Amino acid sequence: MTRIDGHFLDARQPIDHRQSGAGRSDLRQAGTGRRRDAFAALFDPTTFGHVERLGIGPGWRCWEVGAGGVSVVSWLAKRVGPTGRVLATDTDTSWQTRAARSPLEVRVHDVAADPPPVEGFDLVHARLVLVDVADRERALQSMLRALRPGGRLLIEEADHALQPLACPDEYGPAQELANRLRHGVRALLAERGVDPAYGRALPRLLRECGLRRVESEVHIPLTSPACAALETATLKNLRADLIAAGLATVEEVDDHLATVAEGTLDLAAPPLIATWGRKG
């Protein structure tokens, strides 16, 4: 599983069962790119702000877990400079469009199954990763073992239960439909093992792992082109599954996508909870 889909969908799921195998692959690739761009627009500024506050600078060694794209790792590489190192890992590195150059290295790696890198990292960061892995506890322990003493761990995960609505201002039929479809998406995710309230548990989990100076913040994007782009990509990818599960009709999905395209909905992305701490 690749991290770029975060908690909204699994990229391995078909977009439309009526498409040929080659057609499904092409559509998934295009949808993945749109979701990747939307995630970057929604969350990169917040992520960068957290990392800045953790003190990143020249010479730092960073591990980006489940990288899923180039935006974060490219920014990290600029911050650590030629004397630093950025290791970007994922189970699927097809997002890499060119050969990595120092200080960046890209490696295929499963954080929940493979041994952690042996380096002592100054920063380990994972965004929208843990709820998509089969063994979250093992993945978290792997990241902790890779930190040097005093190193920082930054985990960012969505919490669908904290603010479960697509349209918090539910004042009309279009908003009600958007919220019903968001409920359907959450139901599909729950069937695939996603914990909708995992994000809020991170402060406790990091303290229990022995991290010090644990802090946490919540970011809720509301009303932006990136929110609309993410909603569109998600619904197009899950359209067949929502219909097959009886969670939506063809007409409901098509009507909602048309309304999103009109730009008249105030759409919210699920809250992103960022939690960080230092290894003792």
PDB file of C-alpha atoms in Angstrom, residues 18-228:
ATOM      1  CA  ARG A  18     -16.515  -1.157 -16.194  1.00  0.00           C
ATOM      2  CA  GLN A  19     -13.056  -0.039 -17.318  1.00  0.00           C
ATOM      3  CA  SER A  20     -10.512  -2.385 -18.884  1.00  0.00           C
ATOM      4  CA  GLY A  21      -7.465  -3.380 -16.811  1.00  0.00           C
ATOM      5  CA  ALA A  22      -5.246  -0.914 -18.644  1.00  0.00           C
ATOM      6  CA  GLY A  23      -7.880   1.790 -18.325  1.00  0.00           C
ATOM      7  CA  ARG A  24      -8.191   1.282 -14.589  1.00  0.00           C
ATOM      8  CA  SER A  25      -4.416   1.527 -14.191  1.00  0.00           C
ATOM      9  CA  ASP A  26      -4.257   4.775 -16.138  1.00  0.00           C
ATOM     10  CA  LEU A  27      -7.145   6.280 -14.187  1.00  0.00           C
ATOM     11  CA  ARG A  28      -5.665   5.267 -10.842  1.00  0.00           C
ATOM     12  CA  GLN A  29      -2.374   6.865 -11.817  1.00  0.00           C
ATOM     13  CA  ALA A  30      -4.102  10.117 -12.748  1.00  0.00           C
ATOM     14  CA  GLY A  31      -6.221  10.071  -9.601  1.00  0.00           C
ATOM     15  CA  THR A  32      -3.159   9.420  -7.460  1.00  0.00           C
ATOM     16  CA  GLY A  33      -1.415  12.451  -8.912  1.00  0.00           C
ATOM     17  CA  ARG A  34      -4.413  14.687  -8.220  1.00  0.00           C
ATOM     18  CA  ARG A  35      -4.672  13.455  -4.621  1.00  0.00           C
ATOM     19  CA  ARG A  36      -0.944  13.918  -4.122  1.00  0.00           C
ATOM     20  CA  ASP A  37      -1.175  17.522  -5.317  1.00  0.00           C
ATOM     21  CA  ALA A  38      -4.210  18.158  -3.110  1.00  0.00           C
ATOM     22  CA  PHE A  39      -2.499  16.722  -0.010  1.00  0.00           C
ATOM     23  CA  ALA A  40       0.534  18.889  -0.658  1.00  0.00           C
ATOM     24  CA  ALA A  41      -1.542  22.046  -1.064  1.00  0.00           C
ATOM     25  CA  LEU A  42      -3.609  21.306   2.048  1.00  0.00           C
ATOM     26  CA  PHE A  43      -0.968  20.107   4.474  1.00  0.00           C
ATOM     27  CA  ASP A  44       2.566  21.021   3.367  1.00  0.00           C
ATOM     28  CA  PRO A  45       2.571  24.519   4.903  1.00  0.00           C
ATOM     29  CA  THR A  46       1.454  23.121   8.265  1.00  0.00           C
ATOM     30  CA  THR A  47       3.957  20.275   8.107  1.00  0.00           C
ATOM     31  CA  PHE A  48       6.800  22.656   7.259  1.00  0.00           C
ATOM     32  CA  GLY A  49       5.837  24.915  10.141  1.00  0.00           C
ATOM     33  CA  HIS A  50       5.990  22.032  12.622  1.00  0.00           C
ATOM     34  CA  VAL A  51       9.379  20.895  11.335  1.00  0.00           C
ATOM     35  CA  GLU A  52      10.729  24.448  11.514  1.00  0.00           C
ATOM     36  CA  ARG A  53       9.666  24.698  15.156  1.00  0.00           C
ATOM     37  CA  LEU A  54      11.468  21.438  15.880  1.00  0.00           C
ATOM     38  CA  GLY A  55      14.683  23.195  14.890  1.00  0.00           C
ATOM     39  CA  ILE A  56      15.682  21.591  11.586  1.00  0.00           C
ATOM     40  CA  GLY A  57      18.908  22.941  10.161  1.00  0.00           C
ATOM     41  CA  PRO A  58      22.024  22.149   8.118  1.00  0.00           C
ATOM     42  CA  GLY A  59      23.490  18.716   8.779  1.00  0.00           C
ATOM     43  CA  TRP A  60      20.308  17.110  10.104  1.00  0.00           C
ATOM     44  CA  ARG A  61      19.579  13.479   9.262  1.00  0.00           C
ATOM     45  CA  CYS A  62      15.890  12.962   8.436  1.00  0.00           C
ATOM     46  CA  TRP A  63      13.761   9.923   7.678  1.00  0.00           C
ATOM     47  CA  GLU A  64      10.528  10.610   5.771  1.00  0.00           C
ATOM     48  CA  VAL A  65       8.394   7.500   6.279  1.00  0.00           C
ATOM     49  CA  GLY A  66       5.879   6.616   3.568  1.00  0.00           C
ATOM     50  CA  ALA A  67       6.997   9.612   1.551  1.00  0.00           C
ATOM     51  CA  GLY A  68       4.460   9.199  -1.257  1.00  0.00           C
ATOM     52  CA  GLY A  69       5.706  12.245  -3.171  1.00  0.00           C
ATOM     53  CA  VAL A  70       8.491  14.760  -3.576  1.00  0.00           C
ATOM     54  CA  SER A  71       7.146  17.930  -1.967  1.00  0.00           C
ATOM     55  CA  VAL A  72       8.096  17.207   1.647  1.00  0.00           C
ATOM     56  CA  VAL A  73      11.386  15.422   0.948  1.00  0.00           C
ATOM     57  CA  SER A  74      12.526  18.159  -1.444  1.00  0.00           C
ATOM     58  CA  TRP A  75      11.838  20.785   1.208  1.00  0.00           C
ATOM     59  CA  LEU A  76      13.691  18.740   3.832  1.00  0.00           C
ATOM     60  CA  ALA A  77      16.674  18.315   1.526  1.00  0.00           C
ATOM     61  CA  LYS A  78      16.953  22.076   1.082  1.00  0.00           C
ATOM     62  CA  ARG A  79      16.775  22.636   4.822  1.00  0.00           C
ATOM     63  CA  VAL A  80      19.475  20.093   5.763  1.00  0.00           C
ATOM     64  CA  GLY A  81      21.807  21.119   2.944  1.00  0.00           C
ATOM     65  CA  PRO A  82      24.742  19.196   1.502  1.00  0.00           C
ATOM     66  CA  THR A  83      26.000  18.136   4.924  1.00  0.00           C
ATOM     67  CA  GLY A  84      22.673  16.547   5.896  1.00  0.00           C
ATOM     68  CA  ARG A  85      20.746  13.500   4.752  1.00  0.00           C
ATOM     69  CA  VAL A  86      17.121  12.779   3.875  1.00  0.00           C
ATOM     70  CA  LEU A  87      15.975   9.178   3.539  1.00  0.00           C
ATOM     71  CA  ALA A  88      12.575   8.833   1.855  1.00  0.00           C
ATOM     72  CA  THR A  89      10.954   5.402   2.103  1.00  0.00           C
ATOM     73  CA  ASP A  90       7.715   3.883   0.848  1.00  0.00           C
ATOM     74  CA  THR A  91       6.379   0.515  -0.214  1.00  0.00           C
ATOM     75  CA  ASP A  92       5.803   2.017  -3.661  1.00  0.00           C
ATOM     76  CA  THR A  93       8.272   4.578  -4.989  1.00  0.00           C
ATOM     77  CA  SER A  94       6.694   5.018  -8.424  1.00  0.00           C
ATOM     78  CA  TRP A  95       6.131   8.698  -7.508  1.00  0.00           C
ATOM     79  CA  GLN A  96       9.870   9.238  -7.977  1.00  0.00           C
ATOM     80  CA  THR A  97      10.232  10.920 -11.375  1.00  0.00           C
ATOM     81  CA  ARG A  98      14.018  11.367 -11.418  1.00  0.00           C
ATOM     82  CA  ALA A  99      17.087   9.897  -9.798  1.00  0.00           C
ATOM     83  CA  ALA A 100      17.617  11.117  -6.250  1.00  0.00           C
ATOM     84  CA  ARG A 101      20.677  13.258  -5.596  1.00  0.00           C
ATOM     85  CA  SER A 102      22.519  13.952  -2.361  1.00  0.00           C
ATOM     86  CA  PRO A 103      21.380  14.634   0.322  1.00  0.00           C
ATOM     87  CA  LEU A 104      18.230  12.694  -0.713  1.00  0.00           C
ATOM     88  CA  GLU A 105      17.976   8.905  -0.935  1.00  0.00           C
ATOM     89  CA  VAL A 106      14.805   7.025  -1.922  1.00  0.00           C
ATOM     90  CA  ARG A 107      14.382   3.451  -0.766  1.00  0.00           C
ATOM     91  CA  VAL A 108      11.611   0.814  -0.950  1.00  0.00           C
ATOM     92  CA  HIS A 109      10.743  -0.050   2.652  1.00  0.00           C
ATOM     93  CA  ASP A 110       7.751  -1.261   4.676  1.00  0.00           C
ATOM     94  CA  VAL A 111       7.830   0.448   8.065  1.00  0.00           C
ATOM     95  CA  ALA A 112       5.506  -2.179   9.564  1.00  0.00           C
ATOM     96  CA  ALA A 113       7.479  -5.196   8.334  1.00  0.00           C
ATOM     97  CA  ASP A 114      11.090  -4.317   7.536  1.00  0.00           C
ATOM     98  CA  PRO A 115      13.831  -3.547  10.075  1.00  0.00           C
ATOM     99  CA  PRO A 116      14.295   0.206  10.625  1.00  0.00           C
ATOM    100  CA  PRO A 117      17.273   1.976   9.069  1.00  0.00           C
ATOM    101  CA  VAL A 118      20.251   1.744  11.366  1.00  0.00           C
ATOM    102  CA  GLU A 119      21.093   5.453  11.236  1.00  0.00           C
ATOM    103  CA  GLY A 120      20.376   7.624  14.248  1.00  0.00           C
ATOM    104  CA  PHE A 121      18.060  10.270  12.810  1.00  0.00           C
ATOM    105  CA  ASP A 122      17.564  13.783  14.126  1.00  0.00           C
ATOM    106  CA  LEU A 123      14.013  13.778  12.716  1.00  0.00           C
ATOM    107  CA  VAL A 124      11.590  11.021  11.770  1.00  0.00           C
ATOM    108  CA  HIS A 125       8.383  12.213  10.120  1.00  0.00           C
ATOM    109  CA  ALA A 126       5.304  10.353   8.890  1.00  0.00           C
ATOM    110  CA  ARG A 127       2.159  11.959   7.488  1.00  0.00           C
ATOM    111  CA  LEU A 128      -0.998   9.958   6.835  1.00  0.00           C
ATOM    112  CA  VAL A 129       0.879   6.678   7.223  1.00  0.00           C
ATOM    113  CA  LEU A 130       0.151   4.761  10.410  1.00  0.00           C
ATOM    114  CA  VAL A 131      -3.562   4.054  10.049  1.00  0.00           C
ATOM    115  CA  ASP A 132      -2.880   2.493   6.650  1.00  0.00           C
ATOM    116  CA  VAL A 133      -0.403  -0.113   7.913  1.00  0.00           C
ATOM    117  CA  ALA A 134      -1.376  -3.490   9.285  1.00  0.00           C
ATOM    118  CA  ASP A 135       0.757  -3.313  12.435  1.00  0.00           C
ATOM    119  CA  ARG A 136       0.699   0.281  13.719  1.00  0.00           C
ATOM    120  CA  GLU A 137       2.479  -0.489  16.970  1.00  0.00           C
ATOM    121  CA  ARG A 138       5.372  -2.171  15.166  1.00  0.00           C
ATOM    122  CA  ALA A 139       5.627   0.713  12.697  1.00  0.00           C
ATOM    123  CA  LEU A 140       5.734   3.258  15.519  1.00  0.00           C
ATOM    124  CA  GLN A 141       8.377   1.280  17.381  1.00  0.00           C
ATOM    125  CA  SER A 142      10.458   1.072  14.205  1.00  0.00           C
ATOM    126  CA  MET A 143      10.428   4.843  13.869  1.00  0.00           C
ATOM    127  CA  LEU A 144      11.372   5.287  17.523  1.00  0.00           C
ATOM    128  CA  ARG A 145      14.323   2.899  17.244  1.00  0.00           C
ATOM    129  CA  ALA A 146      15.666   4.881  14.286  1.00  0.00           C
ATOM    130  CA  LEU A 147      15.860   8.115  16.317  1.00  0.00           C
ATOM    131  CA  ARG A 148      19.060   9.211  18.000  1.00  0.00           C
ATOM    132  CA  PRO A 149      18.842  10.259  21.667  1.00  0.00           C
ATOM    133  CA  GLY A 150      17.275  13.727  21.605  1.00  0.00           C
ATOM    134  CA  GLY A 151      15.883  13.139  18.105  1.00  0.00           C
ATOM    135  CA  ARG A 152      12.405  14.399  17.203  1.00  0.00           C
ATOM    136  CA  LEU A 153       9.453  12.299  16.061  1.00  0.00           C
ATOM    137  CA  LEU A 154       6.617  14.059  14.202  1.00  0.00           C
ATOM    138  CA  ILE A 155       3.496  12.056  13.334  1.00  0.00           C
ATOM    139  CA  GLU A 156       0.526  13.541  11.455  1.00  0.00           C
ATOM    140  CA  GLU A 157      -2.685  11.549  11.143  1.00  0.00           C
ATOM    141  CA  ALA A 158      -6.272  12.344  10.208  1.00  0.00           C
ATOM    142  CA  ASP A 159      -9.086  11.954  12.719  1.00  0.00           C
ATOM    143  CA  HIS A 160     -12.309  11.412  10.820  1.00  0.00           C
ATOM    144  CA  ALA A 161     -14.385  11.174  13.978  1.00  0.00           C
ATOM    145  CA  LEU A 162     -13.259  14.531  15.349  1.00  0.00           C
ATOM    146  CA  GLN A 163     -15.025  16.437  12.543  1.00  0.00           C
ATOM    147  CA  PRO A 164     -16.901  13.879  10.412  1.00  0.00           C
ATOM    148  CA  LEU A 165     -18.720  16.207   8.004  1.00  0.00           C
ATOM    149  CA  ALA A 166     -17.830  17.148   4.449  1.00  0.00           C
ATOM    150  CA  CYS A 167     -19.909  20.312   4.874  1.00  0.00           C
ATOM    151  CA  PRO A 168     -19.944  21.490   8.513  1.00  0.00           C
ATOM    152  CA  ASP A 169     -22.459  24.179   7.509  1.00  0.00           C
ATOM    153  CA  GLU A 170     -25.253  21.778   6.519  1.00  0.00           C
ATOM    154  CA  TYR A 171     -27.893  24.265   5.368  1.00  0.00           C
ATOM    155  CA  GLY A 172     -29.359  22.626   2.258  1.00  0.00           C
ATOM    156  CA  PRO A 173     -29.855  19.426   0.221  1.00  0.00           C
ATOM    157  CA  ALA A 174     -26.459  19.650  -1.508  1.00  0.00           C
ATOM    158  CA  GLN A 175     -24.686  19.866   1.839  1.00  0.00           C
ATOM    159  CA  GLU A 176     -26.770  17.020   3.253  1.00  0.00           C
ATOM    160  CA  LEU A 177     -25.826  14.839   0.266  1.00  0.00           C
ATOM    161  CA  ALA A 178     -22.143  15.691   0.693  1.00  0.00           C
ATOM    162  CA  ASN A 179     -22.308  14.605   4.326  1.00  0.00           C
ATOM    163  CA  ARG A 180     -24.111  11.348   3.488  1.00  0.00           C
ATOM    164  CA  LEU A 181     -21.419  10.501   0.972  1.00  0.00           C
ATOM    165  CA  ARG A 182     -18.658  11.345   3.467  1.00  0.00           C
ATOM    166  CA  HIS A 183     -20.365   8.955   5.881  1.00  0.00           C
ATOM    167  CA  GLY A 184     -20.264   6.299   3.147  1.00  0.00           C
ATOM    168  CA  VAL A 185     -16.559   6.864   2.598  1.00  0.00           C
ATOM    169  CA  ARG A 186     -15.924   6.460   6.335  1.00  0.00           C
ATOM    170  CA  ALA A 187     -17.903   3.206   6.309  1.00  0.00           C
ATOM    171  CA  LEU A 188     -15.725   1.842   3.512  1.00  0.00           C
ATOM    172  CA  LEU A 189     -12.568   2.882   5.342  1.00  0.00           C
ATOM    173  CA  ALA A 190     -13.760   1.194   8.536  1.00  0.00           C
ATOM    174  CA  GLU A 191     -14.247  -2.050   6.595  1.00  0.00           C
ATOM    175  CA  ARG A 192     -10.609  -1.763   5.482  1.00  0.00           C
ATOM    176  CA  GLY A 193      -9.316  -1.454   9.026  1.00  0.00           C
ATOM    177  CA  VAL A 194      -8.960   2.318   9.389  1.00  0.00           C
ATOM    178  CA  ASP A 195      -9.436   3.633  12.928  1.00  0.00           C
ATOM    179  CA  PRO A 196     -11.371   6.909  12.462  1.00  0.00           C
ATOM    180  CA  ALA A 197     -10.199   8.256  15.829  1.00  0.00           C
ATOM    181  CA  TYR A 198      -6.544   7.212  15.682  1.00  0.00           C
ATOM    182  CA  GLY A 199      -5.164  10.731  15.390  1.00  0.00           C
ATOM    183  CA  ARG A 200      -6.357  11.834  18.816  1.00  0.00           C
ATOM    184  CA  ALA A 201      -4.576   8.890  20.469  1.00  0.00           C
ATOM    185  CA  LEU A 202      -1.138   9.994  19.293  1.00  0.00           C
ATOM    186  CA  PRO A 203      -0.213  12.204  22.285  1.00  0.00           C
ATOM    187  CA  ARG A 204      -0.892   9.326  24.659  1.00  0.00           C
ATOM    188  CA  LEU A 205       0.855   6.783  22.438  1.00  0.00           C
ATOM    189  CA  LEU A 206       3.996   8.900  22.127  1.00  0.00           C
ATOM    190  CA  ARG A 207       4.150   9.474  25.895  1.00  0.00           C
ATOM    191  CA  GLU A 208       3.701   5.741  26.494  1.00  0.00           C
ATOM    192  CA  CYS A 209       6.654   5.155  24.148  1.00  0.00           C
ATOM    193  CA  GLY A 210       8.793   7.303  26.414  1.00  0.00           C
ATOM    194  CA  LEU A 211       8.989  10.469  24.331  1.00  0.00           C
ATOM    195  CA  ARG A 212       9.409  13.765  26.174  1.00  0.00           C
ATOM    196  CA  ARG A 213       7.964  17.227  25.563  1.00  0.00           C
ATOM    197  CA  VAL A 214       4.995  15.757  23.696  1.00  0.00           C
ATOM    198  CA  GLU A 215       2.757  18.356  22.057  1.00  0.00           C
ATOM    199  CA  SER A 216      -0.085  18.207  19.555  1.00  0.00           C
ATOM    200  CA  GLU A 217      -2.096  20.493  17.256  1.00  0.00           C
ATOM    201  CA  VAL A 218      -5.087  20.087  14.949  1.00  0.00           C
ATOM    202  CA  HIS A 219      -5.395  21.518  11.441  1.00  0.00           C
ATOM    203  CA  ILE A 220      -8.798  21.490   9.674  1.00  0.00           C
ATOM    204  CA  PRO A 221      -8.769  22.762   6.075  1.00  0.00           C
ATOM    205  CA  LEU A 222     -12.086  24.310   5.104  1.00  0.00           C
ATOM    206  CA  THR A 223     -13.104  25.779   1.753  1.00  0.00           C
ATOM    207  CA  SER A 224     -10.240  25.773  -0.717  1.00  0.00           C
ATOM    208  CA  PRO A 225      -9.603  24.533  -4.256  1.00  0.00           C
ATOM    209  CA  ALA A 226      -7.475  21.760  -2.760  1.00  0.00           C
ATOM    210  CA  CYS A 227     -10.405  20.575  -0.594  1.00  0.00           C
ATOM    211  CA  ALA A 228     -12.558  20.391  -3.710  1.00  0.00           C
TER     212      ALA A 228
END
